[in-house]
Amino acid sequence: MAGAGMGMMRRGISWTSVPDDTEGLTKEFPDVDFSVSGVKTRNSNNKVTCRLVKNSSGGALLPSVVVEYKAGAVFQEVDAAAGATAHPAGVVDEYLPAAGVPDGSWFWIVVHGPTKAIDSGSGITAEVPVATAASGYIADASSPPTEYDLGFALAEISATETGRIFVNLPYT
């Protein structure tokens, strides 16, 4: 059975190794605040779908940054913060420590559902589509939608601030 024993792999941490049958595993989590200990505060009634991937970027990947898959390792490894013309793989787990996930470690990316992402500098209006921008940040998406769209803003996000979005990738 794929992912056997993976029930305890929670959000907000990374691992230096994982069982072979868990690479690329998807798992649903409740949309709760994993940064608090004890009883978790509910953010919404949505589920958050995450994928277990390896950081192959050569450096740390920071929380709430949009990342792209490594060529030849789709659904298993990410190797860079996504740029404006990159197909987004997902958003780095917002509950990881501020230093991010070290190179070579395994961690969750959000591929569907609510999470936090960082505005590229122009600010984003609530309930508008968002797309990848430079350095793994997000911006208002162009109209009509493109393959670089990530989802939509759940609330207004001020310039260069982190805010809530709903990730809705078509190929998760």
Phi, psi and omega in degrees: 000125180296135176078018179302132179081009184268004183300333183268000180283099185266171177282160176092001177223165176233165183229145178277342175208153177219158176301144183307324184281006179253354180299121181083004179304138172253145182213141176265136176238154171289153178276081179235165179277100182284355181280346179262147176270162182078218181294128183274135177285131180282131175273323179199180176264014180274161170264151177243118179267125181240156177237136178276117183228163178259138175278111178244031186276343184092357179203183180286144171252130187271154178302145175070013177265139177283134181238165178238154180288149174286137178302132180082000181223037181302138182072003180234324183224147172240146184229008180190157167292137184289141174263181184296336180246025178258145174283119183290136174272326182161191182242131179302136181315120182294344184264003175292157176301158183304331179288347176085197181257126181293155175303139179087354181264159179259146184199172179266139166244146178276124180248347177198131177113184184288142174198187176246144176219166187253129178290145183282348177137350183257350185082152183226134177283148178299144172064030174249152176298146176237152180224169176291147175233193181296149172060026177082010178270176181239160177211168173307135179281152177285165177239129004285170180301152177234175179290352179267358179294143184253326184163222178213156180284132178277338179207169177298140178238121180289159181306131179061013179262164176265134181214170184278132175230166173247112179283132181217068181283138185285346187236034180276000000 
